Short mmCIF file of N, CA and C in Angstrom, two decimals:
data_model
loop_
_atom_site.label_atom_id
_atom_site.label_comp_id
_atom_site.label_asym_id
_atom_site.label_seq_id
_atom_site.Cartn_x
_atom_site.Cartn_y
_atom_site.Cartn_z
N GLY A 1 81.08 77.91 -35.98
CA GLY A 1 80.75 77.10 -34.85
C GLY A 1 81.19 75.67 -35.08
N VAL A 2 81.59 75.03 -34.03
CA VAL A 2 82.03 73.66 -34.08
C VAL A 2 80.89 72.77 -33.59
N SER A 3 80.61 71.74 -34.35
CA SER A 3 79.59 70.79 -33.96
C SER A 3 80.21 69.80 -32.99
N MET A 4 79.69 69.72 -31.78
CA MET A 4 80.23 68.80 -30.78
C MET A 4 79.40 67.53 -30.76
N ARG A 5 80.10 66.42 -30.62
CA ARG A 5 79.41 65.14 -30.57
C ARG A 5 79.86 64.35 -29.35
N GLY A 6 78.92 63.59 -28.83
CA GLY A 6 79.22 62.75 -27.67
C GLY A 6 79.34 61.30 -28.09
N ALA A 7 79.15 60.40 -27.14
CA ALA A 7 79.27 58.97 -27.40
C ALA A 7 78.31 58.54 -28.50
N GLY A 8 78.80 57.70 -29.39
CA GLY A 8 77.95 57.18 -30.46
C GLY A 8 77.68 58.19 -31.56
N GLY A 9 78.38 59.33 -31.53
CA GLY A 9 78.22 60.34 -32.57
C GLY A 9 77.02 61.25 -32.40
N HIS A 10 76.33 61.17 -31.26
CA HIS A 10 75.16 62.01 -31.03
C HIS A 10 75.59 63.44 -30.72
N HIS A 11 74.77 64.40 -31.16
CA HIS A 11 75.04 65.81 -30.87
C HIS A 11 74.95 66.06 -29.37
N ILE A 12 75.83 66.89 -28.88
CA ILE A 12 75.79 67.31 -27.48
C ILE A 12 74.87 68.52 -27.40
N GLY A 13 74.10 68.61 -26.34
CA GLY A 13 73.29 69.80 -26.13
C GLY A 13 71.86 69.65 -26.61
N GLU A 14 71.31 68.45 -26.59
CA GLU A 14 69.91 68.25 -26.96
C GLU A 14 69.02 68.63 -25.78
N VAL A 15 68.99 69.93 -25.45
CA VAL A 15 68.24 70.36 -24.27
C VAL A 15 66.74 70.13 -24.42
N GLY A 16 66.27 70.04 -25.64
CA GLY A 16 64.85 69.76 -25.87
C GLY A 16 64.44 68.39 -25.36
N HIS A 17 65.43 67.52 -25.13
CA HIS A 17 65.11 66.17 -24.68
C HIS A 17 65.49 65.92 -23.23
N MET A 18 65.74 67.00 -22.46
CA MET A 18 65.88 66.79 -21.02
C MET A 18 64.46 66.63 -20.48
N VAL A 19 64.30 65.72 -19.55
CA VAL A 19 62.98 65.43 -19.01
C VAL A 19 62.64 66.47 -17.94
N VAL A 20 61.52 67.16 -18.16
CA VAL A 20 61.05 68.14 -17.17
C VAL A 20 59.78 67.66 -16.48
N ARG A 21 59.16 66.62 -17.04
CA ARG A 21 57.91 66.13 -16.48
C ARG A 21 57.87 64.60 -16.55
N PRO A 22 58.48 63.96 -15.57
CA PRO A 22 58.45 62.49 -15.59
C PRO A 22 57.01 62.00 -15.67
N GLY A 23 56.77 61.06 -16.54
CA GLY A 23 55.41 60.56 -16.72
C GLY A 23 54.58 61.43 -17.62
N GLY A 24 55.21 62.42 -18.26
CA GLY A 24 54.48 63.30 -19.18
C GLY A 24 54.21 62.61 -20.52
N ARG A 25 53.94 63.41 -21.52
CA ARG A 25 53.62 62.86 -22.84
C ARG A 25 54.82 62.14 -23.45
N ARG A 26 54.50 61.14 -24.25
CA ARG A 26 55.56 60.40 -24.95
C ARG A 26 56.15 61.30 -26.04
N CYS A 27 57.46 61.32 -26.10
CA CYS A 27 58.19 62.11 -27.10
C CYS A 27 58.58 61.20 -28.26
N TYR A 28 58.82 61.78 -29.41
CA TYR A 28 59.23 60.98 -30.56
C TYR A 28 60.59 60.31 -30.32
N CYS A 29 61.36 60.81 -29.34
CA CYS A 29 62.67 60.21 -29.05
C CYS A 29 62.52 58.91 -28.26
N GLY A 30 61.30 58.62 -27.77
CA GLY A 30 61.05 57.40 -27.02
C GLY A 30 60.92 57.62 -25.53
N SER A 31 61.31 58.80 -25.06
CA SER A 31 61.20 59.12 -23.63
C SER A 31 59.84 59.76 -23.36
N TYR A 32 59.62 60.14 -22.12
CA TYR A 32 58.37 60.77 -21.71
C TYR A 32 58.67 62.09 -21.02
N GLY A 33 57.87 63.12 -21.31
CA GLY A 33 57.98 64.40 -20.62
C GLY A 33 59.19 65.23 -20.99
N CYS A 34 59.71 65.05 -22.21
CA CYS A 34 60.82 65.88 -22.67
C CYS A 34 60.37 67.34 -22.73
N TRP A 35 61.30 68.24 -22.52
CA TRP A 35 60.99 69.67 -22.54
C TRP A 35 60.32 70.06 -23.85
N GLU A 36 60.84 69.56 -24.95
CA GLU A 36 60.27 69.86 -26.26
C GLU A 36 58.81 69.42 -26.36
N THR A 37 58.50 68.28 -25.75
CA THR A 37 57.14 67.74 -25.77
C THR A 37 56.20 68.58 -24.91
N GLU A 38 56.73 69.14 -23.83
CA GLU A 38 55.90 69.89 -22.87
C GLU A 38 55.78 71.38 -23.19
N VAL A 39 56.70 71.94 -23.99
CA VAL A 39 56.61 73.38 -24.31
C VAL A 39 56.73 73.66 -25.80
N GLY A 40 56.68 72.64 -26.63
CA GLY A 40 56.76 72.86 -28.07
C GLY A 40 55.45 73.43 -28.62
N GLU A 41 55.41 73.59 -29.91
CA GLU A 41 54.25 74.18 -30.58
C GLU A 41 52.97 73.39 -30.32
N ARG A 42 53.05 72.08 -30.35
CA ARG A 42 51.87 71.25 -30.10
C ARG A 42 51.38 71.40 -28.66
N ALA A 43 52.33 71.51 -27.72
CA ALA A 43 51.96 71.71 -26.31
C ALA A 43 51.28 73.05 -26.13
N LEU A 44 51.76 74.06 -26.82
CA LEU A 44 51.14 75.38 -26.75
C LEU A 44 49.72 75.33 -27.31
N CYS A 45 49.54 74.61 -28.41
CA CYS A 45 48.19 74.43 -28.98
C CYS A 45 47.27 73.76 -27.97
N ARG A 46 47.75 72.71 -27.32
CA ARG A 46 46.92 72.01 -26.33
C ARG A 46 46.53 72.96 -25.19
N ALA A 47 47.49 73.74 -24.72
CA ALA A 47 47.23 74.67 -23.62
C ALA A 47 46.18 75.71 -24.01
N LEU A 48 46.19 76.09 -25.27
CA LEU A 48 45.25 77.09 -25.77
C LEU A 48 43.91 76.49 -26.19
N GLY A 49 43.82 75.15 -26.16
CA GLY A 49 42.58 74.50 -26.57
C GLY A 49 42.42 74.44 -28.08
N LEU A 50 43.53 74.51 -28.80
CA LEU A 50 43.51 74.45 -30.26
C LEU A 50 43.91 73.06 -30.73
N ASP A 51 43.57 72.75 -31.98
CA ASP A 51 44.03 71.52 -32.59
C ASP A 51 45.56 71.56 -32.66
N GLU A 52 46.21 70.43 -32.40
CA GLU A 52 47.68 70.39 -32.36
C GLU A 52 48.34 70.78 -33.67
N ASP A 53 47.63 70.68 -34.76
CA ASP A 53 48.20 71.02 -36.06
C ASP A 53 47.75 72.40 -36.56
N SER A 54 47.33 73.25 -35.64
CA SER A 54 46.87 74.60 -36.01
C SER A 54 48.01 75.39 -36.66
N PRO A 55 47.68 76.19 -37.68
CA PRO A 55 48.71 77.03 -38.30
C PRO A 55 49.19 78.11 -37.34
N MET A 56 50.40 78.60 -37.58
CA MET A 56 51.01 79.57 -36.69
C MET A 56 50.14 80.82 -36.52
N GLY A 57 49.49 81.26 -37.59
CA GLY A 57 48.64 82.44 -37.51
C GLY A 57 47.51 82.28 -36.51
N THR A 58 46.94 81.08 -36.46
CA THR A 58 45.85 80.79 -35.53
C THR A 58 46.38 80.81 -34.09
N ILE A 59 47.56 80.25 -33.89
CA ILE A 59 48.16 80.21 -32.55
C ILE A 59 48.46 81.63 -32.06
N VAL A 60 49.06 82.42 -32.94
CA VAL A 60 49.40 83.81 -32.57
C VAL A 60 48.13 84.60 -32.26
N ALA A 61 47.08 84.42 -33.06
CA ALA A 61 45.82 85.12 -32.81
C ALA A 61 45.25 84.73 -31.44
N GLU A 62 45.32 83.45 -31.10
CA GLU A 62 44.80 82.99 -29.81
C GLU A 62 45.66 83.53 -28.66
N LEU A 63 46.96 83.62 -28.87
CA LEU A 63 47.84 84.20 -27.83
C LEU A 63 47.51 85.67 -27.61
N ARG A 64 47.15 86.38 -28.67
CA ARG A 64 46.75 87.79 -28.52
C ARG A 64 45.46 87.90 -27.72
N THR A 65 44.54 86.95 -27.95
CA THR A 65 43.29 86.92 -27.20
C THR A 65 43.58 86.70 -25.72
N VAL A 66 44.50 85.76 -25.44
CA VAL A 66 44.88 85.48 -24.05
C VAL A 66 45.52 86.72 -23.42
N THR A 67 46.40 87.38 -24.15
CA THR A 67 47.07 88.58 -23.64
C THR A 67 46.07 89.65 -23.27
N ALA A 68 45.03 89.82 -24.11
CA ALA A 68 44.02 90.86 -23.86
C ALA A 68 42.99 90.43 -22.81
N GLY A 69 42.95 89.13 -22.50
CA GLY A 69 41.89 88.61 -21.64
C GLY A 69 42.13 88.68 -20.15
N GLY A 70 43.29 89.13 -19.73
CA GLY A 70 43.56 89.26 -18.30
C GLY A 70 43.93 87.95 -17.63
N ASP A 71 43.89 87.95 -16.29
CA ASP A 71 44.37 86.83 -15.49
C ASP A 71 43.64 85.52 -15.76
N GLU A 72 42.32 85.60 -15.94
CA GLU A 72 41.54 84.37 -16.16
C GLU A 72 41.96 83.69 -17.46
N ALA A 73 42.14 84.46 -18.51
CA ALA A 73 42.57 83.90 -19.80
C ALA A 73 44.00 83.39 -19.70
N LEU A 74 44.84 84.12 -18.99
CA LEU A 74 46.24 83.74 -18.84
C LEU A 74 46.40 82.43 -18.08
N ALA A 75 45.47 82.12 -17.21
CA ALA A 75 45.53 80.89 -16.41
C ALA A 75 45.57 79.65 -17.29
N ARG A 76 45.09 79.76 -18.53
CA ARG A 76 45.14 78.63 -19.46
C ARG A 76 46.58 78.19 -19.74
N LEU A 77 47.51 79.12 -19.56
CA LEU A 77 48.91 78.84 -19.88
C LEU A 77 49.77 78.56 -18.64
N ASP A 78 49.13 78.40 -17.48
CA ASP A 78 49.88 78.19 -16.24
C ASP A 78 50.81 76.99 -16.31
N GLU A 79 50.29 75.85 -16.72
CA GLU A 79 51.09 74.63 -16.76
C GLU A 79 52.19 74.74 -17.81
N PHE A 80 51.86 75.31 -18.96
CA PHE A 80 52.85 75.53 -20.02
C PHE A 80 54.00 76.38 -19.49
N ALA A 81 53.65 77.46 -18.79
CA ALA A 81 54.66 78.36 -18.23
C ALA A 81 55.53 77.66 -17.19
N GLU A 82 54.92 76.76 -16.44
CA GLU A 82 55.66 76.01 -15.42
C GLU A 82 56.76 75.16 -16.06
N TRP A 83 56.42 74.44 -17.14
CA TRP A 83 57.42 73.59 -17.80
C TRP A 83 58.46 74.43 -18.52
N LEU A 84 58.04 75.55 -19.09
CA LEU A 84 58.99 76.45 -19.75
C LEU A 84 60.01 76.97 -18.73
N ALA A 85 59.52 77.42 -17.58
CA ALA A 85 60.41 77.96 -16.55
C ALA A 85 61.33 76.88 -15.98
N LEU A 86 60.81 75.69 -15.78
CA LEU A 86 61.62 74.60 -15.25
C LEU A 86 62.77 74.27 -16.20
N GLY A 87 62.46 74.13 -17.48
CA GLY A 87 63.49 73.84 -18.47
C GLY A 87 64.51 74.97 -18.58
N LEU A 88 64.03 76.21 -18.61
CA LEU A 88 64.95 77.35 -18.70
C LEU A 88 65.86 77.42 -17.48
N GLY A 89 65.31 77.13 -16.31
CA GLY A 89 66.14 77.12 -15.10
C GLY A 89 67.27 76.12 -15.21
N ASN A 90 66.96 74.94 -15.75
CA ASN A 90 68.00 73.92 -15.95
C ASN A 90 69.05 74.39 -16.95
N VAL A 91 68.61 75.00 -18.05
CA VAL A 91 69.54 75.48 -19.07
C VAL A 91 70.43 76.59 -18.49
N VAL A 92 69.82 77.48 -17.72
CA VAL A 92 70.59 78.57 -17.10
C VAL A 92 71.64 77.99 -16.15
N ASN A 93 71.26 76.99 -15.36
CA ASN A 93 72.23 76.38 -14.45
C ASN A 93 73.36 75.69 -15.19
N LEU A 94 73.08 75.19 -16.37
CA LEU A 94 74.08 74.48 -17.16
C LEU A 94 75.01 75.43 -17.92
N LEU A 95 74.43 76.47 -18.54
CA LEU A 95 75.20 77.33 -19.44
C LEU A 95 75.57 78.69 -18.88
N CYS A 96 74.95 79.11 -17.80
CA CYS A 96 75.28 80.35 -17.09
C CYS A 96 75.12 81.62 -17.94
N PRO A 97 74.03 81.77 -18.68
CA PRO A 97 73.85 83.00 -19.45
C PRO A 97 73.29 84.13 -18.58
N GLN A 98 73.58 85.35 -18.97
CA GLN A 98 72.96 86.51 -18.31
C GLN A 98 71.67 86.89 -19.01
N LEU A 99 71.50 86.40 -20.24
CA LEU A 99 70.33 86.75 -21.04
C LEU A 99 69.85 85.52 -21.81
N VAL A 100 68.54 85.26 -21.76
CA VAL A 100 67.91 84.21 -22.56
C VAL A 100 66.91 84.92 -23.48
N VAL A 101 67.06 84.71 -24.78
CA VAL A 101 66.17 85.33 -25.76
C VAL A 101 65.28 84.26 -26.35
N LEU A 102 63.98 84.39 -26.12
CA LEU A 102 63.00 83.45 -26.67
C LEU A 102 62.61 83.91 -28.07
N GLY A 103 62.71 83.00 -29.02
CA GLY A 103 62.40 83.35 -30.40
C GLY A 103 61.21 82.57 -30.92
N ASP A 104 61.04 82.64 -32.23
CA ASP A 104 60.01 81.91 -32.95
C ASP A 104 58.63 82.17 -32.35
N LEU A 105 57.85 81.15 -32.09
CA LEU A 105 56.48 81.31 -31.60
C LEU A 105 56.44 81.90 -30.19
N PHE A 106 57.53 81.72 -29.43
CA PHE A 106 57.57 82.27 -28.07
C PHE A 106 57.51 83.80 -28.05
N THR A 107 57.81 84.43 -29.18
CA THR A 107 57.75 85.90 -29.22
C THR A 107 56.32 86.41 -29.08
N ALA A 108 55.35 85.53 -29.32
CA ALA A 108 53.94 85.93 -29.20
C ALA A 108 53.37 85.66 -27.82
N LEU A 109 54.16 85.05 -26.92
CA LEU A 109 53.66 84.79 -25.58
C LEU A 109 53.31 86.10 -24.87
N PRO A 110 52.28 86.10 -24.04
CA PRO A 110 51.91 87.32 -23.31
C PRO A 110 53.10 87.81 -22.47
N PRO A 111 53.42 89.10 -22.56
CA PRO A 111 54.56 89.65 -21.80
C PRO A 111 54.51 89.33 -20.32
N VAL A 112 53.33 89.34 -19.72
CA VAL A 112 53.23 89.05 -18.29
C VAL A 112 53.64 87.60 -18.00
N LEU A 113 53.39 86.68 -18.93
CA LEU A 113 53.80 85.30 -18.76
C LEU A 113 55.32 85.19 -18.84
N VAL A 114 55.93 85.90 -19.78
CA VAL A 114 57.40 85.88 -19.92
C VAL A 114 58.04 86.46 -18.65
N GLU A 115 57.45 87.52 -18.11
CA GLU A 115 57.96 88.10 -16.87
C GLU A 115 57.87 87.09 -15.72
N ARG A 116 56.77 86.35 -15.67
CA ARG A 116 56.61 85.34 -14.62
C ARG A 116 57.66 84.24 -14.77
N VAL A 117 57.89 83.79 -16.00
CA VAL A 117 58.90 82.77 -16.26
C VAL A 117 60.28 83.28 -15.82
N GLU A 118 60.58 84.52 -16.14
CA GLU A 118 61.86 85.12 -15.73
C GLU A 118 62.00 85.12 -14.21
N ARG A 119 60.93 85.48 -13.53
CA ARG A 119 60.93 85.52 -12.06
C ARG A 119 61.22 84.13 -11.47
N VAL A 120 60.57 83.11 -12.04
CA VAL A 120 60.76 81.74 -11.56
C VAL A 120 62.19 81.28 -11.82
N VAL A 121 62.72 81.59 -13.00
CA VAL A 121 64.10 81.21 -13.33
C VAL A 121 65.05 81.85 -12.32
N ARG A 122 64.84 83.12 -12.02
CA ARG A 122 65.71 83.82 -11.06
C ARG A 122 65.61 83.22 -9.66
N GLN A 123 64.41 82.81 -9.26
CA GLN A 123 64.21 82.24 -7.92
C GLN A 123 64.83 80.86 -7.80
N ARG A 124 64.68 80.04 -8.84
CA ARG A 124 65.09 78.64 -8.76
C ARG A 124 66.53 78.39 -9.14
N SER A 125 67.17 79.33 -9.81
CA SER A 125 68.50 79.09 -10.36
C SER A 125 69.58 79.78 -9.54
N LEU A 126 70.44 78.98 -8.95
CA LEU A 126 71.59 79.51 -8.22
C LEU A 126 72.48 80.31 -9.17
N VAL A 127 72.68 79.79 -10.38
CA VAL A 127 73.52 80.46 -11.36
C VAL A 127 72.94 81.83 -11.71
N SER A 128 71.62 81.90 -11.89
CA SER A 128 71.00 83.18 -12.21
C SER A 128 71.28 84.21 -11.12
N ARG A 129 71.17 83.78 -9.88
CA ARG A 129 71.45 84.71 -8.77
C ARG A 129 72.92 85.11 -8.76
N ALA A 130 73.79 84.18 -9.14
CA ALA A 130 75.23 84.45 -9.13
C ALA A 130 75.63 85.47 -10.20
N VAL A 131 74.91 85.49 -11.33
CA VAL A 131 75.26 86.43 -12.41
C VAL A 131 74.44 87.71 -12.33
N GLY A 132 73.74 87.90 -11.23
CA GLY A 132 72.96 89.13 -11.05
C GLY A 132 71.55 89.04 -11.58
N GLY A 133 71.08 87.84 -11.87
CA GLY A 133 69.71 87.67 -12.34
C GLY A 133 69.63 87.55 -13.85
N THR A 134 69.45 86.33 -14.33
CA THR A 134 69.33 86.10 -15.77
C THR A 134 68.06 86.75 -16.28
N ARG A 135 68.18 87.53 -17.34
CA ARG A 135 67.01 88.14 -17.97
C ARG A 135 66.43 87.18 -19.00
N VAL A 136 65.10 87.11 -19.07
CA VAL A 136 64.40 86.32 -20.09
C VAL A 136 63.55 87.29 -20.89
N VAL A 137 63.83 87.39 -22.19
CA VAL A 137 63.11 88.33 -23.06
C VAL A 137 62.70 87.61 -24.34
N THR A 138 61.80 88.24 -25.08
CA THR A 138 61.44 87.70 -26.39
C THR A 138 62.18 88.49 -27.46
N SER A 139 62.51 87.81 -28.54
CA SER A 139 63.23 88.43 -29.64
C SER A 139 62.34 89.39 -30.40
N SER A 140 62.89 90.53 -30.77
CA SER A 140 62.13 91.47 -31.60
C SER A 140 62.09 90.98 -33.05
N LEU A 141 62.89 89.95 -33.37
CA LEU A 141 62.92 89.40 -34.73
C LEU A 141 61.79 88.41 -34.97
N GLY A 142 61.12 87.97 -33.92
CA GLY A 142 60.03 87.02 -34.07
C GLY A 142 60.48 85.74 -34.75
N SER A 143 59.66 85.22 -35.64
CA SER A 143 59.97 83.95 -36.30
C SER A 143 61.09 84.09 -37.32
N ASP A 144 61.48 85.32 -37.67
CA ASP A 144 62.59 85.51 -38.61
C ASP A 144 63.94 85.15 -38.01
N ALA A 145 64.02 85.04 -36.68
CA ALA A 145 65.28 84.74 -36.01
C ALA A 145 65.88 83.44 -36.52
N LYS A 146 65.05 82.42 -36.77
CA LYS A 146 65.55 81.15 -37.27
C LYS A 146 66.21 81.32 -38.63
N LEU A 147 65.57 82.09 -39.49
CA LEU A 147 66.10 82.30 -40.83
C LEU A 147 67.43 83.04 -40.78
N LEU A 148 67.51 84.04 -39.90
CA LEU A 148 68.76 84.79 -39.78
C LEU A 148 69.86 83.90 -39.23
N GLY A 149 69.52 83.05 -38.27
CA GLY A 149 70.51 82.13 -37.71
C GLY A 149 71.02 81.16 -38.76
N ALA A 150 70.12 80.66 -39.61
CA ALA A 150 70.52 79.74 -40.66
C ALA A 150 71.41 80.43 -41.68
N ALA A 151 71.07 81.68 -42.03
CA ALA A 151 71.88 82.45 -42.97
C ALA A 151 73.27 82.71 -42.39
N GLU A 152 73.32 83.02 -41.11
CA GLU A 152 74.60 83.27 -40.45
C GLU A 152 75.48 82.03 -40.50
N LEU A 153 74.89 80.86 -40.26
CA LEU A 153 75.65 79.61 -40.33
C LEU A 153 76.19 79.36 -41.73
N ALA A 154 75.36 79.63 -42.73
CA ALA A 154 75.78 79.42 -44.11
C ALA A 154 76.95 80.34 -44.47
N PHE A 155 76.85 81.61 -44.10
CA PHE A 155 77.92 82.55 -44.40
C PHE A 155 79.18 82.27 -43.59
N GLU A 156 79.01 81.75 -42.38
CA GLU A 156 80.17 81.41 -41.55
C GLU A 156 81.02 80.36 -42.25
N THR A 157 80.36 79.39 -42.89
CA THR A 157 81.09 78.35 -43.62
C THR A 157 81.83 78.93 -44.80
N VAL A 158 81.17 79.84 -45.54
CA VAL A 158 81.80 80.47 -46.71
C VAL A 158 82.99 81.30 -46.27
N LEU A 159 82.80 82.13 -45.22
CA LEU A 159 83.88 83.01 -44.78
C LEU A 159 85.05 82.22 -44.19
N ALA A 160 84.78 81.07 -43.60
CA ALA A 160 85.84 80.27 -43.02
C ALA A 160 86.79 79.73 -44.11
N ASP A 161 86.28 79.61 -45.34
CA ASP A 161 87.11 79.10 -46.45
C ASP A 161 87.98 80.17 -47.07
N TRP A 162 87.78 81.45 -46.69
CA TRP A 162 88.56 82.54 -47.30
C TRP A 162 89.93 82.63 -46.70
#
């Protein structure tokens, strides 16, 4: 893969810092309401009523409770799902994928919430409708997906030198 850079040497494609909620929480980048700030791990903790520094195991356990709790429990994640869907819709319009695979902690999201996010992305995105409806799924690799991606990058560099 080629690393692309824009003006001033900044990486292109910082989708985590597109603003999805003007006037939202302050992001470490200095802006407010960045997608990363509204749907990152800390945002998920806030939505679940957990301490922002909760370990992943605690977050996953709480997500399982929400999944088993039905509509009332799921309502705790309504706002989180709204920002996730809004950001994904923007990414789909920009990159035109037929499939979006959510990894890491998102793999523990309640399936009904992921289905709702997919529905919203399909409704709001012209590009999604043009490609026959972008699918939004969770990775079966869970949090291991990051490690596999990092290993793939490392081997890509080695193989490129052969």
